[in-house]
Amino acid sequence: MQFANHPDYQAKHQIKIKKYKGETDVSPFGAFREKDKVILSVSVPARCGAYAFTLEYTSMTAGGTDNDRSEIQSRPFIIDHFGGREDTYLCLLPTEEEALYFYQIKYRDEQGVQYVINPLTGTTTFQLTVYAKDYRPPSFLKGGLIYHIFVDRFYRSGRCVPKAYAKMASSPSDTPEFPDKPGDPLANDLFFGGDLYGIIEKLDYLESLGVTCLYLSPIFEARSNHKYDTGCYGHVDSMFGGDEALQALIDEADKREIKIILDGVFNHTGDDSLYFNKYGHYNSVGAYQSKDSPYYDWYTFSNYPTEYHSWWGIDILPTTNKNSASFQDYIYGEKGVVAHYIEKGIAGWRLDVADELPDAFLSKLTARAKMTNPDCMIIGEVWEDASNKIAYSQRRQYFRGHELDSVTNYPWRNAIIAFVKDGDGTAFARRVLNQYANYPKCISDNLMNLLGTHDTERILTVLGGKEAGNASNHELANRCMTPDEREKGIQLLKLAFTLCATLPGVPCIYYGDEAGLEGYHDPFNRRFFPWGNENEELLSFYRTLGRLRKEQDAFKEGLLEFLLAEKQHIVYQRDNIVIAINQGETPFCFHAEHQYKNLINNKLESICLAPRQAGIYKKAGIYKKIADQ
């Protein structure tokens, strides 16, 4: 990757920057472990008049806010090679301690004027993430495929009895209940009857997709159909089959080498819960009922008992006090919720709204999980670049090695959608590589790459349908894609899922996306799975990519290198696998004189793609892997 010289030479010359760990070129990307010896190399075209290269940097150690950066420190570059076509300067990067560093490279011209090298990202500052030397994340996700199930809407076994208050949909094709406008109160008490036994019955289907891990929306006892209003962490909801169904699912999935990850909603509970008990439905003394309740300090009241802190002001979701010792012990104590379900056999936790869980809470929760099972995976719901995330005025430290093994990769989702819809390959590569530079490689290999979730519009609708605009919920409930829109959406979804499945990380399929489900925002993105009406074209495509991920080791931890990124065309490689995307309306060829093995049809051919087509190819020869940072 190259970076422009100062304006006088911008049109003719390039300054090249590389990082070396030992003799290994990791240019220019990758975070590093503390105490790693990492050398920054700057190559300058001879006689361009640049000299006196200096590294200036600031650091932020654990727990600091964005205003707590260290004073600016500097290190001079030394001349390694002088003469010929290029002059080379070297400087040792600061990796002495676990921290987040921001640095610039400055130099002077023949007139003594100082310049700052401008990275391709358009900024003048590089980021260097230095993480704990002893951090070793789990590896079971690498090369696999995650399937995200909203349990009530997947498959109904018929074995579970509805609760007395529950309203049951008359048909799987019914539209979920919706408020007049987003944000209005909704009981969420319409159920479609999906349960854990139903998932067991569909494990063969999931295995045919190449699924290696199931991520389940919350399954604990709660009043709503979505279960984000936890009533009791100690039990699986009876409408999902109860504790017995979870154990049966873990055991049956294990026979197919499929892991289970649960949704941990620890930032808030339901007001109708064992702990808050606003309506007296539980045989307990809840925090709402008495200040003498054992759960009273789990919550924060401003005017007891009617006014209390709640998630985004939604009073049915009172937020928990993460500083409460008894709450901490209940969640991640030796006999707490986290350890209890890991001991039952789950492989990890996806932590809801991780931004709202303090660093100390996250690190202790993760420590308990790893103590219970060192291979337990902790994934945080984070919507931005998690390496430098600022939440509530504090720079988070998710990737220092003590908190998260992975995050929900929304930045790449946004980049994929933007490219597939608008066709700016240069912007796509810049956005992807900027994050790739900031993340430890071991975390990039575990990223939860997603195109849709229960919080987003269906990806098929995003890519092919009309934008929601100012349409009312009543309009959106009945709006369907036209045949032409679906055809376009399916074409673009194939491109999008190719990117999602072949970039570093692990693709996560939101249930039904592979079957062609469409829908706008919640609750229209939570329709029942269309069993018997799947789009076979899409389904076949998803199965093919699931198979390739299992067959090709490059998708486990292969390095990412872009070979071409321009307008409608992207070509990149992961070790010996080349992925090409033609988003444009005309045919596209790349290295047409060479032949590769097309992994989709197993034919030897050149990389030539029809409009709106993706290809996955295998290069001949042996490719040296760079060791995990």
XYZ file of C-alpha atoms in Angstrom:
629
model
C 0.000 0.000 0.000
C 1.446 3.351 -1.010
C 1.104 6.826 0.415
C 1.487 10.129 -1.399
C 4.591 12.292 -1.062
C 4.264 16.038 -0.515
C 2.407 17.955 -3.268
C 5.486 18.926 -5.330
C 6.142 15.237 -6.033
C 2.667 13.787 -5.721
C 2.189 13.192 -9.438
C 5.528 11.480 -10.026
C 6.709 9.844 -6.830
C 5.452 7.653 -4.022
C 6.633 7.131 -0.475
C 6.118 3.513 0.594
C 5.583 2.416 4.190
C 6.025 -1.106 5.520
C 6.066 -2.761 8.920
C 8.343 -5.690 9.706
C 8.104 -8.129 12.600
C 11.427 -9.867 12.588
C 12.005 -10.636 8.913
C 8.291 -10.916 8.160
C 6.684 -8.200 6.072
C 3.326 -7.279 7.576
C 2.968 -4.146 5.508
C 1.235 -2.035 6.421
C -1.429 -3.692 8.513
C -1.862 -5.493 11.786
C -1.888 -4.820 15.478
C 0.885 -6.290 17.609
C 1.448 -7.902 20.963
C 3.207 -5.911 23.647
C 6.993 -6.287 23.549
C 6.916 -7.337 19.868
C 9.810 -5.863 17.919
C 8.208 -4.035 15.005
C 10.208 -1.937 12.570
C 8.658 0.749 10.392
C 10.335 1.106 7.010
C 9.944 4.147 4.764
C 11.175 3.926 1.174
C 11.694 7.238 -0.641
C 12.354 7.731 -4.363
C 15.962 8.848 -4.760
C 16.595 12.542 -5.309
C 13.044 13.597 -4.363
C 14.479 15.891 -1.725
C 12.866 14.331 1.351
C 14.950 13.765 4.479
C 14.948 14.008 8.314
C 12.162 11.480 8.829
C 10.725 11.491 12.355
C 8.085 9.400 14.128
C 5.842 11.367 16.505
C 3.310 9.529 18.661
C 0.975 9.656 21.631
C -0.422 6.728 23.594
C -3.500 5.841 25.591
C -3.087 3.163 28.229
C -5.889 1.072 29.742
C -8.763 3.020 31.274
C -7.954 6.401 29.774
C -10.440 8.798 28.219
C -9.836 10.426 24.862
C -8.347 13.418 26.689
C -5.807 11.278 28.529
C -3.287 10.833 25.745
C 0.354 11.032 26.683
C 2.498 13.946 25.666
C 3.836 13.805 22.123
C 6.991 11.731 21.932
C 9.331 11.409 18.957
C 11.849 8.967 17.528
C 14.192 9.622 14.594
C 14.407 7.296 11.603
C 17.851 5.951 10.758
C 19.159 5.459 7.232
C 19.203 1.776 6.263
C 19.953 2.147 2.565
C 20.977 5.188 0.560
C 21.416 5.422 -3.185
C 19.980 3.649 -6.189
C 16.312 4.091 -7.011
C 15.131 4.379 -3.392
C 16.420 5.534 -0.040
C 15.233 3.512 2.979
C 14.766 4.735 6.554
C 13.918 2.585 9.606
C 12.340 3.270 12.993
C 11.346 0.981 15.875
C 7.629 1.305 16.651
C 6.535 1.797 20.285
C 5.175 -1.550 21.494
C 6.607 -1.538 25.011
C 3.232 -1.738 26.719
C -0.370 -2.664 25.999
C -1.927 0.567 24.706
C -3.476 2.369 21.773
C -0.976 4.543 19.884
C -1.553 7.287 17.326
C 1.458 8.314 15.273
C 2.562 10.504 12.382
C 5.554 10.388 10.089
C 7.111 13.772 9.383
C 9.929 14.804 7.076
C 11.552 17.885 5.568
C 12.339 18.915 1.993
C 15.453 20.553 0.634
C 14.214 23.978 1.746
C 13.664 22.753 5.308
C 9.848 22.836 5.039
C 8.193 20.148 7.148
C 5.496 17.819 5.817
C 3.347 15.044 7.225
C 2.879 11.890 5.176
C -0.768 11.548 4.211
C -2.013 7.955 4.411
C -4.304 6.550 1.747
C -7.117 6.728 4.298
C -7.143 10.515 3.923
C -5.938 11.265 7.450
C -2.521 12.247 8.720
C -2.465 9.877 11.669
C -1.864 6.143 11.812
C -3.220 3.915 14.584
C -1.219 1.155 16.246
C -3.049 -1.295 18.514
C -0.785 -3.056 21.013
C -2.502 -5.830 22.938
C -1.713 -8.236 25.773
C 1.136 -10.621 25.077
C -0.682 -13.602 26.599
C -3.931 -13.150 24.638
C -4.919 -16.276 22.709
C -8.496 -16.208 21.372
C -10.486 -19.374 20.660
C -10.114 -20.800 17.163
C -13.276 -22.860 16.666
C -15.030 -20.145 14.635
C -12.229 -19.755 12.079
C -13.238 -20.980 8.657
C -16.769 -21.679 9.882
C -20.197 -20.144 9.413
C -22.584 -18.672 12.001
C -26.362 -18.855 11.690
C -28.410 -16.323 13.674
C -31.839 -17.581 14.745
C -34.650 -15.468 16.129
C -36.109 -18.452 17.915
C -39.865 -17.681 17.836
C -39.727 -17.254 14.046
C -37.661 -20.228 12.856
C -39.478 -23.582 13.199
C -42.311 -24.846 15.383
C -42.044 -28.363 16.792
C -45.518 -28.299 18.295
C -44.165 -29.638 21.593
C -44.387 -26.412 23.620
C -47.513 -25.050 25.295
C -48.228 -21.319 24.858
C -48.505 -19.186 27.983
C -51.949 -17.988 28.993
C -51.389 -14.398 27.845
C -49.727 -15.298 24.535
C -51.512 -14.584 21.282
C -50.630 -17.128 18.598
C -50.356 -16.268 14.902
C -52.955 -18.088 12.842
C -50.505 -18.765 10.001
C -46.709 -18.698 9.530
C -47.240 -16.185 6.748
C -48.915 -13.668 9.075
C -47.304 -10.252 9.465
C -45.975 -9.642 12.986
C -47.878 -7.046 14.996
C -46.538 -3.525 14.630
C -47.135 -0.119 16.243
C -48.595 2.806 14.320
C -45.131 4.325 14.146
C -41.660 3.201 15.259
C -41.081 3.796 18.959
C -44.714 3.510 20.000
C -45.410 0.963 22.771
C -46.075 -2.603 21.625
C -46.821 -5.614 23.802
C -44.833 -8.016 21.588
C -47.086 -10.812 22.800
C -47.900 -12.259 19.354
C -46.028 -15.536 18.989
C -45.428 -17.758 15.973
C -44.378 -20.755 18.051
C -40.765 -21.347 17.055
C -38.817 -23.254 19.727
C -35.550 -25.033 20.440
C -36.967 -28.438 19.587
C -37.846 -26.981 16.193
C -34.195 -26.004 15.697
C -33.181 -29.586 16.512
C -35.514 -30.831 13.783
C -33.771 -28.525 11.290
C -30.163 -29.303 12.196
C -29.695 -31.324 9.007
C -30.823 -28.296 6.997
C -28.403 -26.064 8.882
C -25.582 -28.544 8.375
C -26.281 -28.477 4.606
C -25.548 -24.728 4.650
C -22.134 -25.339 6.202
C -23.205 -23.943 9.574
C -20.677 -24.558 12.352
C -22.151 -22.266 15.017
C -25.667 -21.219 16.007
C -26.175 -17.801 17.569
C -29.577 -17.718 19.255
C -31.544 -14.605 20.125
C -32.323 -14.504 23.881
C -33.877 -17.731 25.139
C -34.324 -17.001 28.849
C -37.695 -16.675 30.516
C -39.349 -13.412 29.471
C -42.772 -12.069 28.608
C -42.101 -10.865 25.039
C -41.556 -12.816 21.847
C -38.073 -11.306 21.430
C -36.930 -12.063 25.029
C -34.711 -8.988 25.408
C -36.791 -8.180 28.504
C -35.335 -10.967 30.649
C -37.650 -12.279 33.356
C -35.290 -14.880 34.832
C -31.781 -15.762 33.679
C -31.942 -19.052 35.537
C -34.284 -20.811 33.121
C -34.954 -21.172 29.412
C -38.441 -19.935 28.511
C -41.054 -22.698 28.565
C -42.418 -21.600 25.167
C -38.969 -22.411 23.754
C -38.935 -25.827 25.459
C -37.349 -24.978 28.793
C -33.980 -26.094 30.146
C -34.402 -29.617 28.754
C -34.742 -28.311 25.196
C -31.527 -26.296 25.451
C -29.590 -29.301 26.693
C -31.057 -31.453 23.933
C -30.084 -28.844 21.328
C -26.523 -28.626 22.675
C -26.178 -32.410 22.590
C -27.671 -32.867 19.108
C -25.720 -29.965 17.625
C -22.520 -31.357 19.111
C -23.004 -34.563 17.115
C -22.722 -32.400 13.980
C -19.827 -30.344 15.386
C -22.075 -27.268 15.600
C -21.452 -24.917 18.521
C -24.059 -22.833 20.362
C -23.643 -19.164 21.313
C -26.251 -17.504 23.529
C -27.309 -13.867 23.641
C -26.298 -12.365 26.991
C -28.558 -9.417 27.806
C -26.984 -8.129 31.007
C -27.381 -4.366 30.561
C -31.075 -4.480 31.469
C -33.840 -6.833 32.532
C -37.585 -6.727 32.040
C -39.740 -4.772 34.458
C -41.809 -7.985 34.596
C -38.994 -10.040 36.081
C -37.947 -11.979 39.145
C -35.617 -9.106 40.013
C -37.762 -5.991 39.376
C -41.228 -7.605 39.675
C -43.204 -4.485 38.843
C -46.462 -6.402 38.402
C -46.041 -8.987 41.144
C -46.089 -11.928 38.718
C -43.083 -13.555 40.414
C -42.877 -15.107 43.845
C -40.144 -12.736 44.940
C -39.661 -9.326 46.495
C -38.532 -7.277 43.544
C -36.677 -3.980 43.523
C -39.848 -2.163 42.460
C -41.742 -3.556 45.465
C -39.366 -2.798 48.338
C -36.083 -1.115 49.108
C -35.393 -4.167 51.246
C -35.400 -6.368 48.143
C -32.143 -8.303 47.586
C -32.291 -6.847 44.060
C -32.826 -3.224 45.039
C -29.266 -2.094 44.308
C -29.383 -3.826 40.914
C -31.264 -0.772 39.639
C -31.035 3.004 39.878
C -34.107 4.943 40.980
C -34.504 8.707 40.678
C -37.929 8.798 42.342
C -38.725 5.478 43.980
C -40.410 3.387 42.748
C -41.955 4.924 39.622
C -38.941 6.673 38.096
C -35.830 4.671 37.309
C -33.069 4.396 34.744
C -34.112 2.354 31.735
C -32.560 1.473 28.415
C -33.082 4.435 26.061
C -35.957 5.556 28.297
C -38.029 2.429 27.588
C -39.510 1.803 31.024
C -40.196 -1.916 30.471
C -36.389 -2.356 30.285
C -34.882 -1.059 33.562
C -31.100 -0.893 33.269
C -28.967 -2.830 35.703
C -26.380 -1.326 38.020
C -23.171 -2.970 36.820
C -21.368 -1.732 39.960
C -23.622 -3.748 42.255
C -21.544 -6.494 43.885
C -24.523 -8.830 44.155
C -25.433 -8.302 40.471
C -21.840 -8.955 39.436
C -21.771 -12.153 41.470
C -25.097 -13.270 39.999
C -23.875 -12.758 36.427
C -20.199 -13.759 36.528
C -19.582 -15.187 39.987
C -18.338 -18.754 40.406
C -21.945 -20.026 40.333
C -23.231 -17.203 38.134
C -25.198 -17.176 34.905
C -22.162 -17.017 32.602
C -20.427 -20.048 34.098
C -23.668 -22.017 34.533
C -24.505 -22.147 30.827
C -20.903 -22.694 29.755
C -20.841 -25.729 32.032
C -23.997 -26.928 30.267
C -22.041 -26.927 27.016
C -22.541 -23.614 25.215
C -19.469 -22.339 23.361
C -19.793 -18.655 24.092
C -21.767 -15.473 24.619
C -22.775 -12.627 22.357
C -23.053 -9.637 24.680
C -25.932 -7.299 23.919
C -25.114 -3.551 23.831
C -21.513 -4.139 24.887
C -20.922 -0.368 24.825
C -23.038 -0.056 27.956
C -21.093 -2.660 29.915
C -18.120 -1.027 31.693
C -14.607 -2.266 30.936
C -14.212 -3.725 34.436
C -17.497 -5.613 34.090
C -16.503 -6.963 30.674
C -13.026 -8.037 31.756
C -14.317 -9.876 34.841
C -17.109 -11.533 32.876
C -14.604 -12.687 30.257
C -12.193 -13.889 32.919
C -14.937 -16.041 34.462
C -15.913 -17.430 31.063
C -12.306 -18.353 30.236
C -11.817 -19.837 33.693
C -14.825 -22.077 33.068
C -13.739 -22.961 29.523
C -10.590 -21.428 28.014
C -12.038 -21.905 24.515
C -15.204 -19.930 25.275
C -15.905 -17.184 22.727
C -16.988 -13.696 23.868
C -18.510 -11.548 21.117
C -19.589 -7.958 21.703
C -22.361 -6.084 19.948
C -20.440 -3.055 18.698
C -21.573 -1.031 15.684
C -18.379 0.942 15.013
C -14.626 0.294 14.714
C -14.174 -1.471 18.049
C -10.429 -0.861 18.278
C -10.845 2.855 18.979
C -14.486 3.064 20.044
C -15.466 5.938 22.341
C -18.559 5.283 24.471
C -19.823 7.674 27.111
C -16.684 9.818 26.664
C -14.367 6.900 27.402
C -12.082 5.179 24.927
C -12.924 1.477 25.179
C -10.328 -1.268 25.394
C -12.165 -4.203 23.866
C -9.123 -5.512 21.998
C -6.391 -5.188 24.610
C -6.772 -8.935 25.232
C -8.976 -8.960 28.328
C -12.510 -8.303 27.083
C -13.710 -9.416 23.636
C -12.695 -12.121 21.163
C -14.873 -10.729 18.390
C -17.490 -8.112 17.586
C -20.470 -7.707 15.292
C -18.847 -6.341 12.152
C -21.264 -3.587 11.138
C -18.571 -1.341 9.543
C -17.862 -3.941 6.867
C -21.594 -4.554 6.429
C -21.993 -0.873 5.631
C -19.012 -0.977 3.269
C -20.366 -4.055 1.456
C -23.826 -2.534 0.990
C -22.358 0.765 -0.251
C -20.156 -0.978 -2.823
C -22.771 -3.443 -4.047
C -25.348 -0.675 -4.497
C -23.163 2.224 -5.663
C -20.004 0.628 -7.054
C -17.089 2.535 -5.522
C -14.394 -0.112 -5.152
C -11.724 2.358 -4.057
C -13.842 3.573 -1.131
C -14.670 -0.027 -0.236
C -11.017 -1.081 -0.080
C -10.118 1.997 1.953
C -12.842 1.309 4.541
C -12.020 -2.382 4.816
C -8.253 -1.938 5.020
C -8.479 0.896 7.531
C -10.270 -1.405 9.992
C -8.066 -4.366 9.067
C -5.080 -2.226 10.025
C -6.539 -1.455 13.442
C -7.598 -4.947 14.548
C -5.380 -7.739 15.870
C -5.309 -10.382 13.145
C -6.510 -13.045 15.576
C -9.648 -10.945 16.123
C -10.127 -10.184 12.418
C -10.163 -13.947 11.807
C -13.043 -14.303 14.308
C -15.166 -11.299 13.290
C -18.915 -11.854 13.049
C -19.416 -10.646 9.476
C -23.072 -9.916 8.935
C -25.417 -8.534 6.300
C -28.585 -8.501 8.364
C -29.784 -8.939 11.931
C -32.973 -8.555 13.932
C -32.000 -4.870 14.245
C -31.692 -4.135 10.500
C -33.854 -4.286 7.417
C -33.680 -7.561 5.508
C -30.637 -7.470 3.250
C -32.669 -8.444 0.167
C -34.917 -5.432 0.734
C -31.923 -3.153 1.322
C -30.309 -4.191 -1.957
C -33.299 -4.513 -4.261
C -36.357 -2.909 -2.702
C -37.645 0.624 -2.500
C -36.289 2.652 0.390
C -38.671 2.983 3.320
C -38.464 6.768 3.284
C -41.343 8.301 5.201
C -43.685 5.397 4.589
C -45.873 4.466 7.548
C -45.675 1.104 9.248
C -49.024 0.229 7.690
C -47.541 0.848 4.235
C -44.353 -1.081 4.960
C -46.264 -4.045 6.386
C -47.874 -4.627 3.006
C -45.085 -3.497 0.693
C -43.504 -6.351 -1.270
C -40.743 -6.285 -3.838
C -41.752 -6.510 -7.483
C -40.395 -9.434 -9.562
C -37.831 -7.086 -11.133
C -36.774 -5.771 -7.727
C -36.363 -9.313 -6.372
C -34.310 -10.348 -9.393
C -32.016 -7.354 -8.922
C -31.866 -7.926 -5.163
C -30.891 -11.573 -5.596
C -28.116 -10.614 -8.040
C -26.713 -8.060 -5.623
C -27.139 -10.331 -2.601
C -24.922 -12.922 -4.277
C -22.208 -10.270 -4.590
C -22.741 -9.128 -1.010
C -22.641 -12.611 0.487
C -19.524 -13.459 -1.535
C -17.796 -10.506 0.120
C -19.212 -11.378 3.538
C -18.083 -15.009 3.232
C -14.591 -14.417 1.826
C -13.260 -11.392 3.720
C -11.412 -12.145 6.982
C -13.804 -13.276 9.679
C -16.808 -15.569 9.857
C -20.021 -14.924 7.899
C -23.195 -14.790 9.950
C -26.449 -15.596 8.140
C -29.594 -14.059 9.603
C -32.193 -16.822 9.429
C -34.169 -16.707 6.190
C -31.819 -14.426 4.241
C -30.636 -17.494 2.339
C -34.276 -18.339 1.570
C -35.145 -14.912 0.157
C -37.032 -13.343 3.068
C -37.665 -9.642 2.628
C -38.886 -6.963 5.008
C -38.283 -3.495 6.370
C -37.346 -2.535 9.938
C -38.472 -4.345 13.090
C -40.861 -6.169 13.220
C -41.068 -6.700 9.444
C -37.561 -8.193 9.443
C -38.743 -10.863 11.897
C -41.203 -12.836 9.796
C -41.439 -16.606 10.083
C -39.056 -18.705 8.000
C -40.736 -19.529 4.637
C -40.481 -23.314 4.831
C -41.510 -24.831 1.492
C -41.205 -21.495 -0.304
C -37.441 -20.964 -0.234
C -35.741 -19.267 -3.150
C -33.789 -22.235 -4.500
C -31.348 -20.089 -6.489
C -30.231 -18.205 -3.387
C -30.262 -21.305 -1.217
C -28.006 -23.177 -3.636
C -25.598 -20.233 -3.745
C -25.366 -20.006 0.045
C -24.725 -23.764 0.257
C -21.940 -23.512 -2.309
C -20.142 -20.808 -0.344
C -20.645 -22.733 2.892
C -18.987 -25.751 1.270
C -16.061 -23.677 -0.014
C -15.404 -22.240 3.411
C -15.058 -25.754 4.806
C -12.811 -26.921 1.954
C -10.375 -23.996 1.710
C -7.996 -23.324 4.603
C -7.356 -19.789 3.326
C -10.706 -18.730 4.781
C -9.585 -19.659 8.288
C -6.771 -17.162 8.660
C -5.461 -16.204 5.230
C -4.132 -12.672 4.917
C -6.125 -10.109 2.964
C -4.460 -8.387 0.020
C -6.246 -6.234 -2.551
C -5.051 -6.759 -6.119
C -7.473 -4.264 -7.665
C -9.991 -1.782 -6.283
C -11.628 0.602 -8.720
C -15.137 1.846 -9.409
C -17.251 -1.290 -10.048
C -14.442 -3.852 -9.735
C -12.755 -5.489 -6.753
C -10.150 -8.254 -6.780
C -8.455 -9.489 -3.616
C -6.762 -12.624 -2.375
C -6.615 -14.691 0.786
C -3.384 -16.681 0.451
C -3.918 -18.727 -2.736
C -7.624 -17.881 -3.182
C -8.590 -14.971 -5.459
C -12.000 -13.337 -5.158
C -13.251 -11.078 -7.945
C -16.408 -8.939 -7.972
C -17.894 -7.185 -10.983
C -20.553 -4.784 -9.768
C -20.803 -3.093 -13.150
C -23.128 -3.434 -16.124
C -20.429 -4.617 -18.571
C -18.129 -7.684 -18.593
C -14.876 -7.465 -16.648
C -11.625 -9.432 -17.045
C -8.630 -9.556 -14.703
C -5.355 -11.177 -15.825
C -7.211 -12.734 -18.740
C -3.979 -14.354 -19.932
C -3.796 -16.543 -16.802
C -5.966 -19.485 -15.851
C -7.259 -20.319 -12.397
C -9.440 -23.055 -11.006
C -12.956 -21.682 -10.656
C -14.101 -23.073 -7.308
C -17.754 -22.572 -8.174
C -17.779 -24.831 -11.255
C -14.368 -26.564 -10.849
C -13.210 -25.483 -14.324
C -9.886 -23.977 -15.381
C -10.550 -20.520 -16.781
C -9.456 -16.924 -16.782
C -11.001 -14.391 -14.437
C -13.673 -12.952 -16.692
C -16.978 -11.996 -15.124
C -20.336 -11.120 -16.564
C -22.127 -8.031 -15.205
C -23.029 -8.259 -11.513
C -21.154 -11.492 -11.028
C -18.681 -12.764 -8.438
C -16.013 -15.422 -8.823
C -13.845 -17.409 -6.416
C -10.669 -18.889 -7.858
C -7.702 -20.917 -6.684
C -4.202 -20.026 -7.764
C -1.652 -22.726 -8.456
C 1.527 -22.898 -6.400
C 2.501 -22.641 -2.750
C 1.881 -19.480 -0.764
C 3.757 -18.708 2.420
C 1.520 -17.702 5.312
C 2.478 -14.902 7.653
C 2.233 -16.007 11.271
C -0.608 -14.720 13.418
C 0.394 -11.490 15.103
